[in-house]
Amino acid sequence: MIDKHALKHALLAGMGGFIAILLLASASEFGAAALIMAPFGASCVLLFALPEAALSQPRNVIGGHLLTASVGLAFYLLTPNTALFAALAVGVAISLMVLTKTTHPPAGANPLLFFLTAKPLSIWFLLTPVASGAILLVLLATLYHRATGKFSYPVKR
């Protein structure tokens, strides 16, 4: 038998992720700027299922995504597009997140976006979707958790 509290938590987390991605994807589809990228789906797991975790806090979500995307862009612009440099970009991004206390596991995928995309990405990618999408995800998580009353997000430490 499924625990009622666990079921409620699971459904609320899934609904939060659904709403957040639907809003970002819809805004991207009908707006002038992209607000979504694949790592944001993983960010939703942390934001809606584990909102009290340190890795889910705004500093980590926004800072982690911006930092790692910046590393990815730098490697993409300055090195050959090879497996070696893609892997090195991920490793450097992880190290920098740890050093800056902005660790957010989904952001570890960001450097790969630059190496795996068929369409060249530019510095504008850092603004949209990275910064704008991460900020909107944090705002949506804040509103969602306040509306559902299940968690206090962000956590004041």
C-alpha positions as protocol buffer text, in pm:
chain_id: "A"
residue {
  index: 1
  type: MET
  ca { x: 0 y: 0 z: 0 }
}
residue {
  index: 2
  type: ILE
  ca { x: 129 y: 347 z: -90 }
}
residue {
  index: 3
  type: ASP
  ca { x: 177 y: 592 z: 194 }
}
residue {
  index: 4
  type: LYS
  ca { x: -72 y: 880 z: 150 }
}
residue {
  index: 5
  type: HIS
  ca { x: 190 y: 1141 z: 240 }
}
residue {
  index: 6
  type: ALA
  ca { x: 439 y: 997 z: -8 }
}
residue {
  index: 7
  type: LEU
  ca { x: 173 y: 989 z: -279 }
}
residue {
  index: 8
  type: LYS
  ca { x: 74 y: 1351 z: -210 }
}
residue {
  index: 9
  type: HIS
  ca { x: 439 y: 1459 z: -220 }
}
residue {
  index: 10
  type: ALA
  ca { x: 498 y: 1269 z: -545 }
}
residue {
  index: 11
  type: LEU
  ca { x: 190 y: 1417 z: -711 }
}
residue {
  index: 12
  type: LEU
  ca { x: 271 y: 1772 z: -596 }
}
residue {
  index: 13
  type: ALA
  ca { x: 631 y: 1738 z: -718 }
}
residue {
  index: 14
  type: GLY
  ca { x: 518 y: 1604 z: -1055 }
}
residue {
  index: 15
  type: MET
  ca { x: 254 y: 1875 z: -1091 }
}
residue {
  index: 16
  type: GLY
  ca { x: 509 y: 2144 z: -1009 }
}
residue {
  index: 17
  type: GLY
  ca { x: 750 y: 2017 z: -1272 }
}
residue {
  index: 18
  type: PHE
  ca { x: 469 y: 1986 z: -1524 }
}
residue {
  index: 19
  type: ILE
  ca { x: 350 y: 2343 z: -1469 }
}
residue {
  index: 20
  type: ALA
  ca { x: 701 y: 2491 z: -1473 }
}
residue {
  index: 21
  type: ILE
  ca { x: 808 y: 2318 z: -1795 }
}
residue {
  index: 22
  type: LEU
  ca { x: 473 y: 2386 z: -1961 }
}
residue {
  index: 23
  type: LEU
  ca { x: 502 y: 2757 z: -1882 }
}
residue {
  index: 24
  type: LEU
  ca { x: 863 y: 2783 z: -1999 }
}
residue {
  index: 25
  type: ALA
  ca { x: 797 y: 2582 z: -2314 }
}
residue {
  index: 26
  type: SER
  ca { x: 480 y: 2776 z: -2396 }
}
residue {
  index: 27
  type: ALA
  ca { x: 653 y: 3109 z: -2339 }
}
residue {
  index: 28
  type: SER
  ca { x: 937 y: 2990 z: -2565 }
}
residue {
  index: 29
  type: GLU
  ca { x: 695 y: 2877 z: -2833 }
}
residue {
  index: 30
  type: PHE
  ca { x: 487 y: 3193 z: -2837 }
}
residue {
  index: 31
  type: GLY
  ca { x: 745 y: 3448 z: -2725 }
}
residue {
  index: 32
  type: ALA
  ca { x: 1045 y: 3606 z: -2887 }
}
residue {
  index: 33
  type: ALA
  ca { x: 1304 y: 3424 z: -2677 }
}
residue {
  index: 34
  type: ALA
  ca { x: 1383 y: 3066 z: -2581 }
}
residue {
  index: 35
  type: LEU
  ca { x: 1336 y: 3000 z: -2210 }
}
residue {
  index: 36
  type: ILE
  ca { x: 1384 y: 2625 z: -2197 }
}
residue {
  index: 37
  type: MET
  ca { x: 1664 y: 2374 z: -2229 }
}
residue {
  index: 38
  type: ALA
  ca { x: 1686 y: 2005 z: -2139 }
}
residue {
  index: 39
  type: PRO
  ca { x: 1875 y: 2045 z: -1808 }
}
residue {
  index: 40
  type: PHE
  ca { x: 1579 y: 2245 z: -1672 }
}
residue {
  index: 41
  type: GLY
  ca { x: 1378 y: 1921 z: -1660 }
}
residue {
  index: 42
  type: ALA
  ca { x: 1631 y: 1783 z: -1414 }
}
residue {
  index: 43
  type: SER
  ca { x: 1630 y: 2112 z: -1223 }
}
residue {
  index: 44
  type: CYS
  ca { x: 1256 y: 2066 z: -1174 }
}
residue {
  index: 45
  type: VAL
  ca { x: 1322 y: 1736 z: -995 }
}
residue {
  index: 46
  type: LEU
  ca { x: 1523 y: 1923 z: -732 }
}
residue {
  index: 47
  type: LEU
  ca { x: 1301 y: 2232 z: -720 }
}
residue {
  index: 48
  type: PHE
  ca { x: 975 y: 2044 z: -677 }
}
residue {
  index: 49
  type: ALA
  ca { x: 1070 y: 1711 z: -519 }
}
residue {
  index: 50
  type: LEU
  ca { x: 1354 y: 1831 z: -294 }
}
residue {
  index: 51
  type: PRO
  ca { x: 1299 y: 2206 z: -246 }
}
residue {
  index: 52
  type: GLU
  ca { x: 1466 y: 2209 z: 96 }
}
residue {
  index: 53
  type: ALA
  ca { x: 1794 y: 2064 z: -36 }
}
residue {
  index: 54
  type: ALA
  ca { x: 2094 y: 2295 z: -61 }
}
residue {
  index: 55
  type: LEU
  ca { x: 2129 y: 2198 z: -429 }
}
residue {
  index: 56
  type: SER
  ca { x: 1777 y: 2333 z: -494 }
}
residue {
  index: 57
  type: GLN
  ca { x: 1827 y: 2683 z: -357 }
}
residue {
  index: 58
  type: PRO
  ca { x: 1820 y: 2988 z: -589 }
}
residue {
  index: 59
  type: ARG
  ca { x: 2195 y: 3053 z: -557 }
}
residue {
  index: 60
  type: ASN
  ca { x: 2265 y: 2698 z: -671 }
}
residue {
  index: 61
  type: VAL
  ca { x: 2004 y: 2684 z: -947 }
}
residue {
  index: 62
  type: ILE
  ca { x: 2077 y: 3021 z: -1106 }
}
residue {
  index: 63
  type: GLY
  ca { x: 2447 y: 3036 z: -1023 }
}
residue {
  index: 64
  type: GLY
  ca { x: 2512 y: 2677 z: -1121 }
}
residue {
  index: 65
  type: HIS
  ca { x: 2341 y: 2712 z: -1458 }
}
residue {
  index: 66
  type: LEU
  ca { x: 2510 y: 3044 z: -1540 }
}
residue {
  index: 67
  type: LEU
  ca { x: 2854 y: 2928 z: -1432 }
}
residue {
  index: 68
  type: THR
  ca { x: 2850 y: 2599 z: -1619 }
}
residue {
  index: 69
  type: ALA
  ca { x: 2699 y: 2748 z: -1934 }
}
residue {
  index: 70
  type: SER
  ca { x: 2973 y: 3013 z: -1928 }
}
residue {
  index: 71
  type: VAL
  ca { x: 3236 y: 2741 z: -1901 }
}
residue {
  index: 72
  type: GLY
  ca { x: 3072 y: 2553 z: -2187 }
}
residue {
  index: 73
  type: LEU
  ca { x: 3069 y: 2866 z: -2404 }
}
residue {
  index: 74
  type: ALA
  ca { x: 3434 y: 2943 z: -2329 }
}
residue {
  index: 75
  type: PHE
  ca { x: 3546 y: 2590 z: -2416 }
}
residue {
  index: 76
  type: TYR
  ca { x: 3323 y: 2587 z: -2724 }
}
residue {
  index: 77
  type: LEU
  ca { x: 3473 y: 2912 z: -2854 }
}
residue {
  index: 78
  type: LEU
  ca { x: 3836 y: 2843 z: -2759 }
}
residue {
  index: 79
  type: THR
  ca { x: 3888 y: 2470 z: -2816 }
}
residue {
  index: 80
  type: PRO
  ca { x: 3820 y: 2213 z: -3087 }
}
residue {
  index: 81
  type: ASN
  ca { x: 3484 y: 2037 z: -3074 }
}
residue {
  index: 82
  type: THR
  ca { x: 3615 y: 1703 z: -2951 }
}
residue {
  index: 83
  type: ALA
  ca { x: 3519 y: 1456 z: -2680 }
}
residue {
  index: 84
  type: LEU
  ca { x: 3830 y: 1551 z: -2484 }
}
residue {
  index: 85
  type: PHE
  ca { x: 3737 y: 1919 z: -2457 }
}
residue {
  index: 86
  type: ALA
  ca { x: 3369 y: 1848 z: -2396 }
}
residue {
  index: 87
  type: ALA
  ca { x: 3467 y: 1623 z: -2105 }
}
residue {
  index: 88
  type: LEU
  ca { x: 3720 y: 1878 z: -1978 }
}
residue {
  index: 89
  type: ALA
  ca { x: 3452 y: 2151 z: -1989 }
}
residue {
  index: 90
  type: VAL
  ca { x: 3222 y: 1937 z: -1774 }
}
residue {
  index: 91
  type: GLY
  ca { x: 3503 y: 1863 z: -1528 }
}
residue {
  index: 92
  type: VAL
  ca { x: 3603 y: 2229 z: -1499 }
}
residue {
  index: 93
  type: ALA
  ca { x: 3237 y: 2330 z: -1458 }
}
residue {
  index: 94
  type: ILE
  ca { x: 3189 y: 2081 z: -1174 }
}
residue {
  index: 95
  type: SER
  ca { x: 3505 y: 2200 z: -999 }
}
residue {
  index: 96
  type: LEU
  ca { x: 3397 y: 2565 z: -1028 }
}
residue {
  index: 97
  type: MET
  ca { x: 3049 y: 2490 z: -892 }
}
residue {
  index: 98
  type: VAL
  ca { x: 3204 y: 2318 z: -591 }
}
residue {
  index: 99
  type: LEU
  ca { x: 3452 y: 2604 z: -533 }
}
residue {
  index: 100
  type: THR
  ca { x: 3182 y: 2872 z: -561 }
}
residue {
  index: 101
  type: LYS
  ca { x: 2926 y: 2675 z: -357 }
}
residue {
  index: 102
  type: THR
  ca { x: 2680 y: 2685 z: -647 }
}
residue {
  index: 103
  type: THR
  ca { x: 2658 y: 2310 z: -705 }
}
residue {
  index: 104
  type: HIS
  ca { x: 2344 y: 2216 z: -898 }
}
residue {
  index: 105
  type: PRO
  ca { x: 2375 y: 1869 z: -1059 }
}
residue {
  index: 106
  type: PRO
  ca { x: 2149 y: 1939 z: -1360 }
}
residue {
  index: 107
  type: ALA
  ca { x: 2379 y: 2230 z: -1454 }
}
residue {
  index: 108
  type: GLY
  ca { x: 2659 y: 1980 z: -1509 }
}
residue {
  index: 109
  type: ALA
  ca { x: 2499 y: 1903 z: -1845 }
}
residue {
  index: 110
  type: ASN
  ca { x: 2521 y: 2263 z: -1968 }
}
residue {
  index: 111
  type: PRO
  ca { x: 2872 y: 2252 z: -2118 }
}
residue {
  index: 112
  type: LEU
  ca { x: 2763 y: 1957 z: -2332 }
}
residue {
  index: 113
  type: LEU
  ca { x: 2488 y: 2167 z: -2489 }
}
residue {
  index: 114
  type: PHE
  ca { x: 2753 y: 2370 z: -2669 }
}
residue {
  index: 115
  type: PHE
  ca { x: 2937 y: 2067 z: -2800 }
}
residue {
  index: 116
  type: LEU
  ca { x: 2633 y: 1860 z: -2899 }
}
residue {
  index: 117
  type: THR
  ca { x: 2408 y: 2114 z: -3067 }
}
residue {
  index: 118
  type: ALA
  ca { x: 2386 y: 2125 z: -3445 }
}
residue {
  index: 119
  type: LYS
  ca { x: 2325 y: 2500 z: -3433 }
}
residue {
  index: 120
  type: PRO
  ca { x: 2612 y: 2718 z: -3308 }
}
residue {
  index: 121
  type: LEU
  ca { x: 2537 y: 2888 z: -2977 }
}
residue {
  index: 122
  type: SER
  ca { x: 2656 y: 3233 z: -2878 }
}
residue {
  index: 123
  type: ILE
  ca { x: 2694 y: 3447 z: -2569 }
}
residue {
  index: 124
  type: TRP
  ca { x: 2322 y: 3527 z: -2598 }
}
residue {
  index: 125
  type: PHE
  ca { x: 2251 y: 3169 z: -2492 }
}
residue {
  index: 126
  type: LEU
  ca { x: 2369 y: 3272 z: -2144 }
}
residue {
  index: 127
  type: LEU
  ca { x: 2090 y: 3531 z: -2128 }
}
residue {
  index: 128
  type: THR
  ca { x: 1820 y: 3323 z: -2289 }
}
residue {
  index: 129
  type: PRO
  ca { x: 1750 y: 3049 z: -2206 }
}
residue {
  index: 130
  type: VAL
  ca { x: 2009 y: 3002 z: -1927 }
}
residue {
  index: 131
  type: ALA
  ca { x: 1970 y: 3307 z: -1701 }
}
residue {
  index: 132
  type: SER
  ca { x: 1610 y: 3395 z: -1783 }
}
residue {
  index: 133
  type: GLY
  ca { x: 1493 y: 3033 z: -1767 }
}
residue {
  index: 134
  type: ALA
  ca { x: 1673 y: 2959 z: -1439 }
}
residue {
  index: 135
  type: ILE
  ca { x: 1537 y: 3276 z: -1278 }
}
residue {
  index: 136
  type: LEU
  ca { x: 1185 y: 3193 z: -1393 }
}
residue {
  index: 137
  type: LEU
  ca { x: 1216 y: 2837 z: -1262 }
}
residue {
  index: 138
  type: VAL
  ca { x: 1314 y: 2968 z: -919 }
}
residue {
  index: 139
  type: LEU
  ca { x: 1026 y: 3219 z: -923 }
}
residue {
  index: 140
  type: LEU
  ca { x: 779 y: 2951 z: -1029 }
}
residue {
  index: 141
  type: ALA
  ca { x: 905 y: 2713 z: -758 }
}
residue {
  index: 142
  type: THR
  ca { x: 872 y: 2990 z: -499 }
}
residue {
  index: 143
  type: LEU
  ca { x: 514 y: 3067 z: -603 }
}
residue {
  index: 144
  type: TYR
  ca { x: 422 y: 2699 z: -631 }
}
residue {
  index: 145
  type: HIS
  ca { x: 550 y: 2607 z: -286 }
}
residue {
  index: 146
  type: ARG
  ca { x: 381 y: 2906 z: -128 }
}
residue {
  index: 147
  type: ALA
  ca { x: 54 y: 2819 z: -302 }
}
residue {
  index: 148
  type: THR
  ca { x: 64 y: 2453 z: -201 }
}
residue {
  index: 149
  type: GLY
  ca { x: 191 y: 2528 z: 150 }
}
residue {
  index: 150
  type: LYS
  ca { x: 387 y: 2202 z: 157 }
}
residue {
  index: 151
  type: PHE
  ca { x: 739 y: 2352 z: 175 }
}
residue {
  index: 152
  type: SER
  ca { x: 900 y: 2682 z: 254 }
}
residue {
  index: 153
  type: TYR
  ca { x: 1105 y: 2774 z: -50 }
}
residue {
  index: 154
  type: PRO
  ca { x: 1363 y: 2911 z: -69 }
}
residue {
  index: 155
  type: VAL
  ca { x: 1511 y: 2793 z: 257 }
}
residue {
  index: 156
  type: LYS
  ca { x: 1655 y: 3065 z: 475 }
}
residue {
  index: 157
  type: ARG
  ca { x: 1990 y: 2939 z: 608 }
}
